[in-house]
């Protein structure tokens, strides 16, 4: 199983930046995430359109991202480029909310927090 850092290092050439409290942040153009059914995908975001690419296969475009958040719950998010925030909706029941961050699990089940900066993702492990 290929980990987040290996996937991102090979595909994108990670570079670290200083982060609050000494935690390393990484700026990447796409993130590896797990869908609600456990499938492994990567995602880029252009304007408000998510470009999803499965582990094996070609990309598809959508205005939402369905993903597994910390602890395995299924959520979907849309991005508002004008407000620079995600609109998160739990799949099933629960309270939706807006936030500048997206908490997701990578292909190895590691927890990450992502935010948008320019056209890239800035990710950090809590």
mmCIF file of N, CA and C in Angstrom:
data_model
loop_
_atom_site.group_PDB
_atom_site.id
_atom_site.type_symbol
_atom_site.label_atom_id
_atom_site.label_comp_id
_atom_site.label_asym_id
_atom_site.label_seq_id
_atom_site.Cartn_x
_atom_site.Cartn_y
_atom_site.Cartn_z
ATOM 1 N N UNK A 1 0.844 -1.167 0.000
ATOM 2 C CA UNK A 1 0.000 0.000 0.000
ATOM 3 C C UNK A 1 0.897 1.241 0.000
ATOM 4 N N UNK A 2 0.606 2.177 -0.871
ATOM 5 C CA UNK A 2 1.421 3.375 -1.004
ATOM 6 C C UNK A 2 0.861 4.462 -0.096
ATOM 7 N N UNK A 3 1.708 5.076 0.712
ATOM 8 C CA UNK A 3 1.285 6.105 1.646
ATOM 9 C C UNK A 3 1.149 7.467 1.002
ATOM 10 N N UNK A 4 0.522 8.374 1.727
ATOM 11 C CA UNK A 4 0.299 9.742 1.259
ATOM 12 C C UNK A 4 1.598 10.395 0.836
ATOM 13 N N UNK A 5 2.614 10.338 1.677
ATOM 14 C CA UNK A 5 3.862 11.034 1.378
ATOM 15 C C UNK A 5 4.539 10.433 0.160
ATOM 16 N N UNK A 6 4.480 9.109 -0.002
ATOM 17 C CA UNK A 6 5.089 8.490 -1.169
ATOM 18 C C UNK A 6 4.351 8.893 -2.440
ATOM 19 N N UNK A 7 3.006 8.842 -2.415
ATOM 20 C CA UNK A 7 2.220 9.233 -3.578
ATOM 21 C C UNK A 7 2.487 10.682 -3.926
ATOM 22 N N UNK A 8 2.424 11.551 -2.937
ATOM 23 C CA UNK A 8 2.598 12.971 -3.200
ATOM 24 C C UNK A 8 4.029 13.281 -3.600
ATOM 25 N N UNK A 9 4.989 12.628 -2.987
ATOM 26 C CA UNK A 9 6.387 12.868 -3.322
ATOM 27 C C UNK A 9 6.692 12.493 -4.754
ATOM 28 N N UNK A 10 6.185 11.341 -5.207
ATOM 29 C CA UNK A 10 6.425 10.904 -6.568
ATOM 30 C C UNK A 10 5.666 11.752 -7.579
ATOM 31 N N UNK A 11 4.394 12.004 -7.290
ATOM 32 C CA UNK A 11 3.545 12.671 -8.271
ATOM 33 C C UNK A 11 3.734 14.173 -8.320
ATOM 34 N N UNK A 12 4.086 14.791 -7.200
ATOM 35 C CA UNK A 12 4.015 16.238 -7.152
ATOM 36 C C UNK A 12 5.271 16.951 -6.695
ATOM 37 N N UNK A 13 6.256 16.235 -6.176
ATOM 38 C CA UNK A 13 7.444 16.905 -5.679
ATOM 39 C C UNK A 13 7.120 17.789 -4.500
ATOM 40 N N UNK A 14 6.793 17.189 -3.384
ATOM 41 C CA UNK A 14 6.413 17.937 -2.181
ATOM 42 C C UNK A 14 7.482 18.928 -1.762
ATOM 43 N N UNK A 15 7.046 19.997 -1.176
ATOM 44 C CA UNK A 15 7.985 20.865 -0.488
ATOM 45 C C UNK A 15 7.349 21.315 0.807
ATOM 46 N N UNK A 16 8.153 21.355 1.850
ATOM 47 C CA UNK A 16 7.652 21.678 3.188
ATOM 48 C C UNK A 16 7.791 23.170 3.442
ATOM 49 N N UNK A 17 6.905 23.683 4.258
ATOM 50 C CA UNK A 17 6.956 25.078 4.690
ATOM 51 C C UNK A 17 6.844 25.095 6.208
ATOM 52 N N UNK A 18 7.322 26.150 6.810
ATOM 53 C CA UNK A 18 7.206 26.267 8.264
ATOM 54 C C UNK A 18 5.737 26.393 8.633
ATOM 55 N N UNK A 19 5.335 25.756 9.724
ATOM 56 C CA UNK A 19 3.946 25.772 10.163
ATOM 57 C C UNK A 19 3.885 26.147 11.630
ATOM 58 N N UNK A 20 2.722 26.615 12.085
ATOM 59 C CA UNK A 20 2.568 26.933 13.495
ATOM 60 C C UNK A 20 2.893 25.716 14.360
ATOM 61 N N UNK A 21 3.429 25.957 15.525
ATOM 62 C CA UNK A 21 3.752 24.927 16.514
ATOM 63 C C UNK A 21 4.748 23.914 15.973
ATOM 64 N N UNK A 22 5.489 24.242 14.924
ATOM 65 C CA UNK A 22 6.524 23.371 14.404
ATOM 66 C C UNK A 22 6.025 22.190 13.585
ATOM 67 N N UNK A 23 4.728 22.113 13.298
ATOM 68 C CA UNK A 23 4.208 21.010 12.483
ATOM 69 C C UNK A 23 4.495 21.307 11.010
ATOM 70 N N UNK A 24 5.022 20.330 10.273
ATOM 71 C CA UNK A 24 5.328 20.601 8.862
ATOM 72 C C UNK A 24 4.082 20.604 7.990
ATOM 73 N N UNK A 25 3.944 21.631 7.203
ATOM 74 C CA UNK A 25 2.900 21.700 6.188
ATOM 75 C C UNK A 25 3.520 21.296 4.862
ATOM 76 N N UNK A 26 2.681 20.824 3.963
ATOM 77 C CA UNK A 26 3.123 20.503 2.612
ATOM 78 C C UNK A 26 2.152 21.142 1.637
ATOM 79 N N UNK A 27 2.685 21.689 0.576
ATOM 80 C CA UNK A 27 1.860 22.272 -0.467
ATOM 81 C C UNK A 27 1.887 21.323 -1.652
ATOM 82 N N UNK A 28 0.702 20.900 -2.088
ATOM 83 C CA UNK A 28 0.569 19.922 -3.164
ATOM 84 C C UNK A 28 -0.551 20.354 -4.108
ATOM 85 N N UNK A 29 -0.514 19.832 -5.333
ATOM 86 C CA UNK A 29 -1.580 20.183 -6.272
ATOM 87 C C UNK A 29 -2.772 19.238 -6.182
ATOM 88 N N UNK A 30 -2.558 18.027 -5.644
ATOM 89 C CA UNK A 30 -3.684 17.105 -5.441
ATOM 90 C C UNK A 30 -3.450 16.297 -4.174
ATOM 91 N N UNK A 31 -4.558 15.792 -3.632
ATOM 92 C CA UNK A 31 -4.462 14.997 -2.403
ATOM 93 C C UNK A 31 -5.048 13.608 -2.645
ATOM 94 N N UNK A 32 -4.453 12.577 -2.029
ATOM 95 C CA UNK A 32 -5.026 11.238 -2.090
ATOM 96 C C UNK A 32 -6.055 11.094 -0.970
ATOM 97 N N UNK A 33 -7.237 10.668 -1.310
ATOM 98 C CA UNK A 33 -8.290 10.520 -0.306
ATOM 99 C C UNK A 33 -9.023 9.210 -0.526
ATOM 100 N N UNK A 34 -9.824 8.830 0.462
ATOM 101 C CA UNK A 34 -10.625 7.612 0.389
ATOM 102 C C UNK A 34 -12.084 8.025 0.288
ATOM 103 N N UNK A 35 -12.799 7.408 -0.659
ATOM 104 C CA UNK A 35 -14.216 7.710 -0.814
ATOM 105 C C UNK A 35 -15.015 6.975 0.263
ATOM 106 N N UNK A 36 -16.279 7.245 0.295
ATOM 107 C CA UNK A 36 -17.160 6.642 1.290
ATOM 108 C C UNK A 36 -17.199 5.121 1.181
ATOM 109 N N UNK A 37 -17.011 4.582 -0.033
ATOM 110 C CA UNK A 37 -17.023 3.124 -0.199
ATOM 111 C C UNK A 37 -15.633 2.502 -0.044
ATOM 112 N N UNK A 38 -14.630 3.313 0.318
ATOM 113 C CA UNK A 38 -13.282 2.801 0.542
ATOM 114 C C UNK A 38 -12.374 2.849 -0.670
ATOM 115 N N UNK A 39 -12.868 3.353 -1.803
ATOM 116 C CA UNK A 39 -12.039 3.473 -3.002
ATOM 117 C C UNK A 39 -10.968 4.543 -2.806
ATOM 118 N N UNK A 40 -9.834 4.355 -3.480
ATOM 119 C CA UNK A 40 -8.713 5.291 -3.357
ATOM 120 C C UNK A 40 -8.668 6.201 -4.588
ATOM 121 N N UNK A 41 -8.720 7.515 -4.318
ATOM 122 C CA UNK A 41 -8.746 8.524 -5.375
ATOM 123 C C UNK A 41 -7.748 9.632 -5.050
ATOM 124 N N UNK A 42 -7.477 10.456 -6.047
ATOM 125 C CA UNK A 42 -6.741 11.713 -5.875
ATOM 126 C C UNK A 42 -7.664 12.824 -6.362
ATOM 127 N N UNK A 43 -7.476 14.028 -5.824
ATOM 128 C CA UNK A 43 -8.339 15.134 -6.249
ATOM 129 C C UNK A 43 -7.535 16.429 -6.379
ATOM 130 N N UNK A 44 -7.829 17.162 -7.460
ATOM 131 C CA UNK A 44 -7.373 18.540 -7.666
ATOM 132 C C UNK A 44 -8.619 19.410 -7.613
ATOM 133 N N UNK A 45 -8.414 20.688 -7.462
ATOM 134 C CA UNK A 45 -9.551 21.608 -7.438
ATOM 135 C C UNK A 45 -9.219 22.788 -8.333
ATOM 136 N N UNK A 46 -10.036 23.000 -9.343
ATOM 137 C CA UNK A 46 -9.879 24.129 -10.258
ATOM 138 C C UNK A 46 -11.152 24.956 -10.199
ATOM 139 N N UNK A 47 -11.014 26.194 -9.740
ATOM 140 C CA UNK A 47 -12.162 27.060 -9.474
ATOM 141 C C UNK A 47 -13.036 26.324 -8.464
ATOM 142 N N UNK A 48 -14.297 26.003 -8.822
ATOM 143 C CA UNK A 48 -15.123 25.241 -7.879
ATOM 144 C C UNK A 48 -15.339 23.800 -8.341
ATOM 145 N N UNK A 49 -14.543 23.336 -9.290
ATOM 146 C CA UNK A 49 -14.695 21.993 -9.843
ATOM 147 C C UNK A 49 -13.602 21.064 -9.310
ATOM 148 N N UNK A 50 -14.038 19.958 -8.701
ATOM 149 C CA UNK A 50 -13.114 18.924 -8.247
ATOM 150 C C UNK A 50 -12.795 18.024 -9.436
ATOM 151 N N UNK A 51 -11.530 17.728 -9.629
ATOM 152 C CA UNK A 51 -11.106 16.790 -10.665
ATOM 153 C C UNK A 51 -10.600 15.557 -9.938
ATOM 154 N N UNK A 52 -11.418 14.508 -9.986
ATOM 155 C CA UNK A 52 -11.162 13.259 -9.265
ATOM 156 C C UNK A 52 -10.496 12.256 -10.201
ATOM 157 N N UNK A 53 -9.475 11.574 -9.705
ATOM 158 C CA UNK A 53 -8.818 10.525 -10.478
ATOM 159 C C UNK A 53 -8.729 9.278 -9.608
ATOM 160 N N UNK A 54 -9.325 8.157 -10.063
ATOM 161 C CA UNK A 54 -9.236 6.930 -9.270
ATOM 162 C C UNK A 54 -7.809 6.397 -9.272
ATOM 163 N N UNK A 55 -7.543 5.495 -8.360
ATOM 164 C CA UNK A 55 -6.218 4.884 -8.263
ATOM 165 C C UNK A 55 -5.774 4.345 -9.628
ATOM 166 N N UNK A 56 -6.677 3.744 -10.361
ATOM 167 C CA UNK A 56 -6.397 3.266 -11.709
ATOM 168 C C UNK A 56 -7.513 3.759 -12.610
ATOM 169 N N UNK A 57 -7.193 4.670 -13.506
ATOM 170 C CA UNK A 57 -8.211 5.177 -14.417
ATOM 171 C C UNK A 57 -8.042 6.648 -14.694
ATOM 172 N N UNK A 58 -8.962 7.170 -15.482
ATOM 173 C CA UNK A 58 -8.901 8.559 -15.895
ATOM 174 C C UNK A 58 -9.722 9.474 -15.011
ATOM 175 N N UNK A 59 -9.492 10.777 -15.144
ATOM 176 C CA UNK A 59 -10.164 11.756 -14.279
ATOM 177 C C UNK A 59 -11.626 11.981 -14.653
ATOM 178 N N UNK A 60 -12.382 12.467 -13.659
ATOM 179 C CA UNK A 60 -13.753 12.919 -13.865
ATOM 180 C C UNK A 60 -13.919 14.234 -13.121
ATOM 181 N N UNK A 61 -14.890 15.026 -13.532
ATOM 182 C CA UNK A 61 -15.129 16.350 -12.953
ATOM 183 C C UNK A 61 -16.458 16.358 -12.218
ATOM 184 N N UNK A 62 -16.497 17.055 -11.079
ATOM 185 C CA UNK A 62 -17.729 17.151 -10.298
ATOM 186 C C UNK A 62 -17.644 18.393 -9.410
ATOM 187 N N UNK A 63 -18.796 18.919 -9.023
ATOM 188 C CA UNK A 63 -18.827 20.068 -8.123
ATOM 189 C C UNK A 63 -18.781 19.669 -6.658
ATOM 190 N N UNK A 64 -18.814 18.358 -6.389
ATOM 191 C CA UNK A 64 -18.719 17.891 -5.008
ATOM 192 C C UNK A 64 -17.628 16.838 -4.886
ATOM 193 N N UNK A 65 -17.186 16.669 -3.660
ATOM 194 C CA UNK A 65 -16.226 15.631 -3.307
ATOM 195 C C UNK A 65 -16.851 14.828 -2.176
ATOM 196 N N UNK A 66 -17.041 13.530 -2.379
ATOM 197 C CA UNK A 66 -17.499 12.641 -1.298
ATOM 198 C C UNK A 66 -16.277 11.943 -0.751
ATOM 199 N N UNK A 67 -16.088 12.026 0.543
ATOM 200 C CA UNK A 67 -14.848 11.540 1.128
ATOM 201 C C UNK A 67 -15.083 10.999 2.528
ATOM 202 N N UNK A 68 -14.121 10.222 2.986
ATOM 203 C CA UNK A 68 -14.140 9.705 4.349
ATOM 204 C C UNK A 68 -13.359 10.687 5.213
ATOM 205 N N UNK A 69 -14.027 11.185 6.240
ATOM 206 C CA UNK A 69 -13.374 12.097 7.165
ATOM 207 C C UNK A 69 -12.791 11.296 8.328
ATOM 208 N N UNK A 70 -12.171 11.990 9.255
ATOM 209 C CA UNK A 70 -11.555 11.336 10.406
ATOM 210 C C UNK A 70 -12.581 10.449 11.102
ATOM 211 N N UNK A 71 -12.192 9.248 11.424
ATOM 212 C CA UNK A 71 -13.079 8.313 12.104
ATOM 213 C C UNK A 71 -13.975 7.529 11.174
ATOM 214 N N UNK A 72 -13.907 7.787 9.863
ATOM 215 C CA UNK A 72 -14.629 6.987 8.895
ATOM 216 C C UNK A 72 -15.991 7.495 8.461
ATOM 217 N N UNK A 73 -16.460 8.624 8.986
ATOM 218 C CA UNK A 73 -17.762 9.154 8.566
ATOM 219 C C UNK A 73 -17.693 9.625 7.113
ATOM 220 N N UNK A 74 -18.809 9.546 6.421
ATOM 221 C CA UNK A 74 -18.892 9.952 5.021
ATOM 222 C C UNK A 74 -19.468 11.365 4.919
ATOM 223 N N UNK A 75 -18.739 12.239 4.234
ATOM 224 C CA UNK A 75 -19.155 13.622 4.029
ATOM 225 C C UNK A 75 -19.028 13.973 2.553
ATOM 226 N N UNK A 76 -19.695 15.036 2.171
ATOM 227 C CA UNK A 76 -19.435 15.610 0.864
ATOM 228 C C UNK A 76 -19.167 17.087 1.051
ATOM 229 N N UNK A 77 -18.323 17.617 0.173
ATOM 230 C CA UNK A 77 -17.945 19.027 0.253
ATOM 231 C C UNK A 77 -18.043 19.653 -1.128
ATOM 232 N N UNK A 78 -18.402 20.914 -1.136
ATOM 233 C CA UNK A 78 -18.306 21.735 -2.342
ATOM 234 C C UNK A 78 -17.427 22.927 -1.973
ATOM 235 N N UNK A 79 -16.865 23.585 -2.967
ATOM 236 C CA UNK A 79 -15.941 24.688 -2.734
ATOM 237 C C UNK A 79 -16.514 25.963 -3.331
ATOM 238 N N UNK A 80 -16.499 27.041 -2.561
ATOM 239 C CA UNK A 80 -16.912 28.348 -3.043
ATOM 240 C C UNK A 80 -15.643 29.189 -3.194
ATOM 241 N N UNK A 81 -15.185 29.413 -4.436
ATOM 242 C CA UNK A 81 -13.934 30.147 -4.631
ATOM 243 C C UNK A 81 -14.034 31.629 -4.261
ATOM 244 N N UNK A 82 -15.231 32.170 -4.222
ATOM 245 C CA UNK A 82 -15.398 33.588 -3.887
ATOM 246 C C UNK A 82 -15.322 33.805 -2.374
ATOM 247 N N UNK A 83 -15.916 32.897 -1.622
ATOM 248 C CA UNK A 83 -15.848 32.986 -0.161
ATOM 249 C C UNK A 83 -14.625 32.264 0.395
ATOM 250 N N UNK A 84 -13.969 31.463 -0.474
ATOM 251 C CA UNK A 84 -12.781 30.689 -0.098
ATOM 252 C C UNK A 84 -13.081 29.769 1.075
ATOM 253 N N UNK A 85 -14.179 28.982 0.909
ATOM 254 C CA UNK A 85 -14.557 28.044 1.956
ATOM 255 C C UNK A 85 -15.275 26.844 1.358
ATOM 256 N N UNK A 86 -15.231 25.758 2.121
ATOM 257 C CA UNK A 86 -15.955 24.543 1.772
ATOM 258 C C UNK A 86 -17.330 24.587 2.429
ATOM 259 N N UNK A 87 -18.296 23.954 1.785
ATOM 260 C CA UNK A 87 -19.592 23.710 2.385
ATOM 261 C C UNK A 87 -19.657 22.203 2.590
ATOM 262 N N UNK A 88 -19.642 21.763 3.840
ATOM 263 C CA UNK A 88 -19.610 20.347 4.212
ATOM 264 C C UNK A 88 -21.009 19.864 4.572
ATOM 265 N N UNK A 89 -21.372 18.697 4.035
ATOM 266 C CA UNK A 89 -22.667 18.096 4.312
ATOM 267 C C UNK A 89 -22.437 16.626 4.665
ATOM 268 N N UNK A 90 -22.894 16.186 5.838
ATOM 269 C CA UNK A 90 -22.752 14.762 6.152
ATOM 270 C C UNK A 90 -23.665 13.944 5.245
ATOM 271 N N UNK A 91 -23.173 12.804 4.761
ATOM 272 C CA UNK A 91 -23.997 11.920 3.945
ATOM 273 C C UNK A 91 -24.834 11.103 4.923
ATOM 274 N N UNK A 92 -26.118 11.202 4.780
ATOM 275 C CA UNK A 92 -27.037 10.582 5.744
ATOM 276 C C UNK A 92 -27.702 11.689 6.531
ATOM 277 N N UNK A 93 -27.430 11.748 7.810
ATOM 278 C CA UNK A 93 -28.047 12.753 8.671
ATOM 279 C C UNK A 93 -26.963 13.528 9.400
ATOM 280 N N UNK A 94 -27.305 14.739 9.800
ATOM 281 C CA UNK A 94 -26.377 15.564 10.566
ATOM 282 C C UNK A 94 -26.398 17.002 10.109
ATOM 283 N N UNK A 95 -25.614 17.810 10.777
ATOM 284 C CA UNK A 95 -25.584 19.247 10.556
ATOM 285 C C UNK A 95 -24.507 19.619 9.537
ATOM 286 N N UNK A 96 -24.883 20.380 8.525
ATOM 287 C CA UNK A 96 -23.909 20.888 7.561
ATOM 288 C C UNK A 96 -23.205 22.106 8.156
ATOM 289 N N UNK A 97 -22.073 22.461 7.567
ATOM 290 C CA UNK A 97 -21.344 23.641 8.034
ATOM 291 C C UNK A 97 -20.388 24.133 6.953
ATOM 292 N N UNK A 98 -19.938 25.355 7.126
ATOM 293 C CA UNK A 98 -18.948 25.959 6.233
ATOM 294 C C UNK A 98 -17.631 26.044 6.995
ATOM 295 N N UNK A 99 -16.527 25.862 6.259
ATOM 296 C CA UNK A 99 -15.222 25.930 6.907
ATOM 297 C C UNK A 99 -14.155 26.143 5.839
ATOM 298 N N UNK A 100 -13.020 26.684 6.223
ATOM 299 C CA UNK A 100 -11.893 26.885 5.317
ATOM 300 C C UNK A 100 -11.039 25.636 5.185
ATOM 301 N N UNK A 101 -11.318 24.603 5.983
ATOM 302 C CA UNK A 101 -10.512 23.380 5.962
ATOM 303 C C UNK A 101 -11.344 22.164 5.603
ATOM 304 N N UNK A 102 -10.642 21.102 5.218
ATOM 305 C CA UNK A 102 -11.248 19.819 4.916
ATOM 306 C C UNK A 102 -10.423 18.760 5.652
ATOM 307 N N UNK A 103 -11.048 17.991 6.529
ATOM 308 C CA UNK A 103 -10.370 16.905 7.248
ATOM 309 C C UNK A 103 -10.653 15.607 6.504
ATOM 310 N N UNK A 104 -9.593 14.907 6.112
ATOM 311 C CA UNK A 104 -9.770 13.691 5.323
ATOM 312 C C UNK A 104 -8.778 12.618 5.765
ATOM 313 N N UNK A 105 -9.064 11.385 5.326
ATOM 314 C CA UNK A 105 -8.151 10.265 5.543
ATOM 315 C C UNK A 105 -7.500 9.908 4.217
ATOM 316 N N UNK A 106 -6.176 9.667 4.261
ATOM 317 C CA UNK A 106 -5.469 9.280 3.046
ATOM 318 C C UNK A 106 -5.598 7.780 2.808
ATOM 319 N N UNK A 107 -4.887 7.277 1.815
ATOM 320 C CA UNK A 107 -5.014 5.876 1.413
ATOM 321 C C UNK A 107 -4.588 4.911 2.510
ATOM 322 N N UNK A 108 -3.775 5.366 3.447
ATOM 323 C CA UNK A 108 -3.324 4.514 4.550
ATOM 324 C C UNK A 108 -4.116 4.744 5.832
ATOM 325 N N UNK A 109 -5.196 5.547 5.760
ATOM 326 C CA UNK A 109 -6.008 5.825 6.934
ATOM 327 C C UNK A 109 -5.428 6.906 7.830
ATOM 328 N N UNK A 110 -4.384 7.613 7.367
ATOM 329 C CA UNK A 110 -3.800 8.700 8.142
ATOM 330 C C UNK A 110 -4.697 9.932 8.056
ATOM 331 N N UNK A 111 -4.787 10.654 9.162
ATOM 332 C CA UNK A 111 -5.624 11.861 9.215
ATOM 333 C C UNK A 111 -4.827 13.073 8.743
ATOM 334 N N UNK A 112 -5.477 13.901 7.909
ATOM 335 C CA UNK A 112 -4.881 15.125 7.386
ATOM 336 C C UNK A 112 -5.918 16.238 7.414
ATOM 337 N N UNK A 113 -5.436 17.458 7.483
ATOM 338 C CA UNK A 113 -6.264 18.646 7.308
ATOM 339 C C UNK A 113 -5.732 19.378 6.087
ATOM 340 N N UNK A 114 -6.633 19.782 5.200
ATOM 341 C CA UNK A 114 -6.243 20.500 3.988
ATOM 342 C C UNK A 114 -6.961 21.838 3.936
ATOM 343 N N UNK A 115 -6.277 22.812 3.385
ATOM 344 C CA UNK A 115 -6.890 24.101 3.083
ATOM 345 C C UNK A 115 -6.415 24.511 1.700
ATOM 346 N N UNK A 116 -7.093 25.463 1.115
ATOM 347 C CA UNK A 116 -6.731 25.949 -0.211
ATOM 348 C C UNK A 116 -5.830 27.168 -0.064
ATOM 349 N N UNK A 117 -4.812 27.213 -0.904
ATOM 350 C CA UNK A 117 -3.938 28.377 -0.973
ATOM 351 C C UNK A 117 -3.576 28.558 -2.438
ATOM 352 N N UNK A 118 -4.119 29.618 -3.047
ATOM 353 C CA UNK A 118 -3.967 29.764 -4.475
ATOM 354 C C UNK A 118 -4.647 28.605 -5.171
ATOM 355 N N UNK A 119 -3.952 27.958 -6.098
ATOM 356 C CA UNK A 119 -4.494 26.800 -6.792
ATOM 357 C C UNK A 119 -4.075 25.484 -6.179
ATOM 358 N N UNK A 120 -3.438 25.525 -5.015
ATOM 359 C CA UNK A 120 -2.917 24.317 -4.397
ATOM 360 C C UNK A 120 -3.635 23.970 -3.102
ATOM 361 N N UNK A 121 -3.335 22.764 -2.612
ATOM 362 C CA UNK A 121 -3.749 22.315 -1.293
ATOM 363 C C UNK A 121 -2.560 22.502 -0.347
ATOM 364 N N UNK A 122 -2.817 22.946 0.844
ATOM 365 C CA UNK A 122 -1.817 22.939 1.904
ATOM 366 C C UNK A 122 -2.323 21.934 2.914
ATOM 367 N N UNK A 123 -1.503 20.894 3.183
ATOM 368 C CA UNK A 123 -1.921 19.815 4.056
ATOM 369 C C UNK A 123 -1.009 19.745 5.283
ATOM 370 N N UNK A 124 -1.610 19.304 6.373
ATOM 371 C CA UNK A 124 -0.871 19.143 7.613
ATOM 372 C C UNK A 124 -1.478 17.978 8.385
ATOM 373 N N UNK A 125 -0.648 17.232 9.074
ATOM 374 C CA UNK A 125 -1.152 16.175 9.948
ATOM 375 C C UNK A 125 -1.343 16.755 11.334
ATOM 376 N N UNK A 126 -2.488 16.492 11.942
ATOM 377 C CA UNK A 126 -2.733 17.041 13.281
ATOM 378 C C UNK A 126 -1.865 16.365 14.331
#
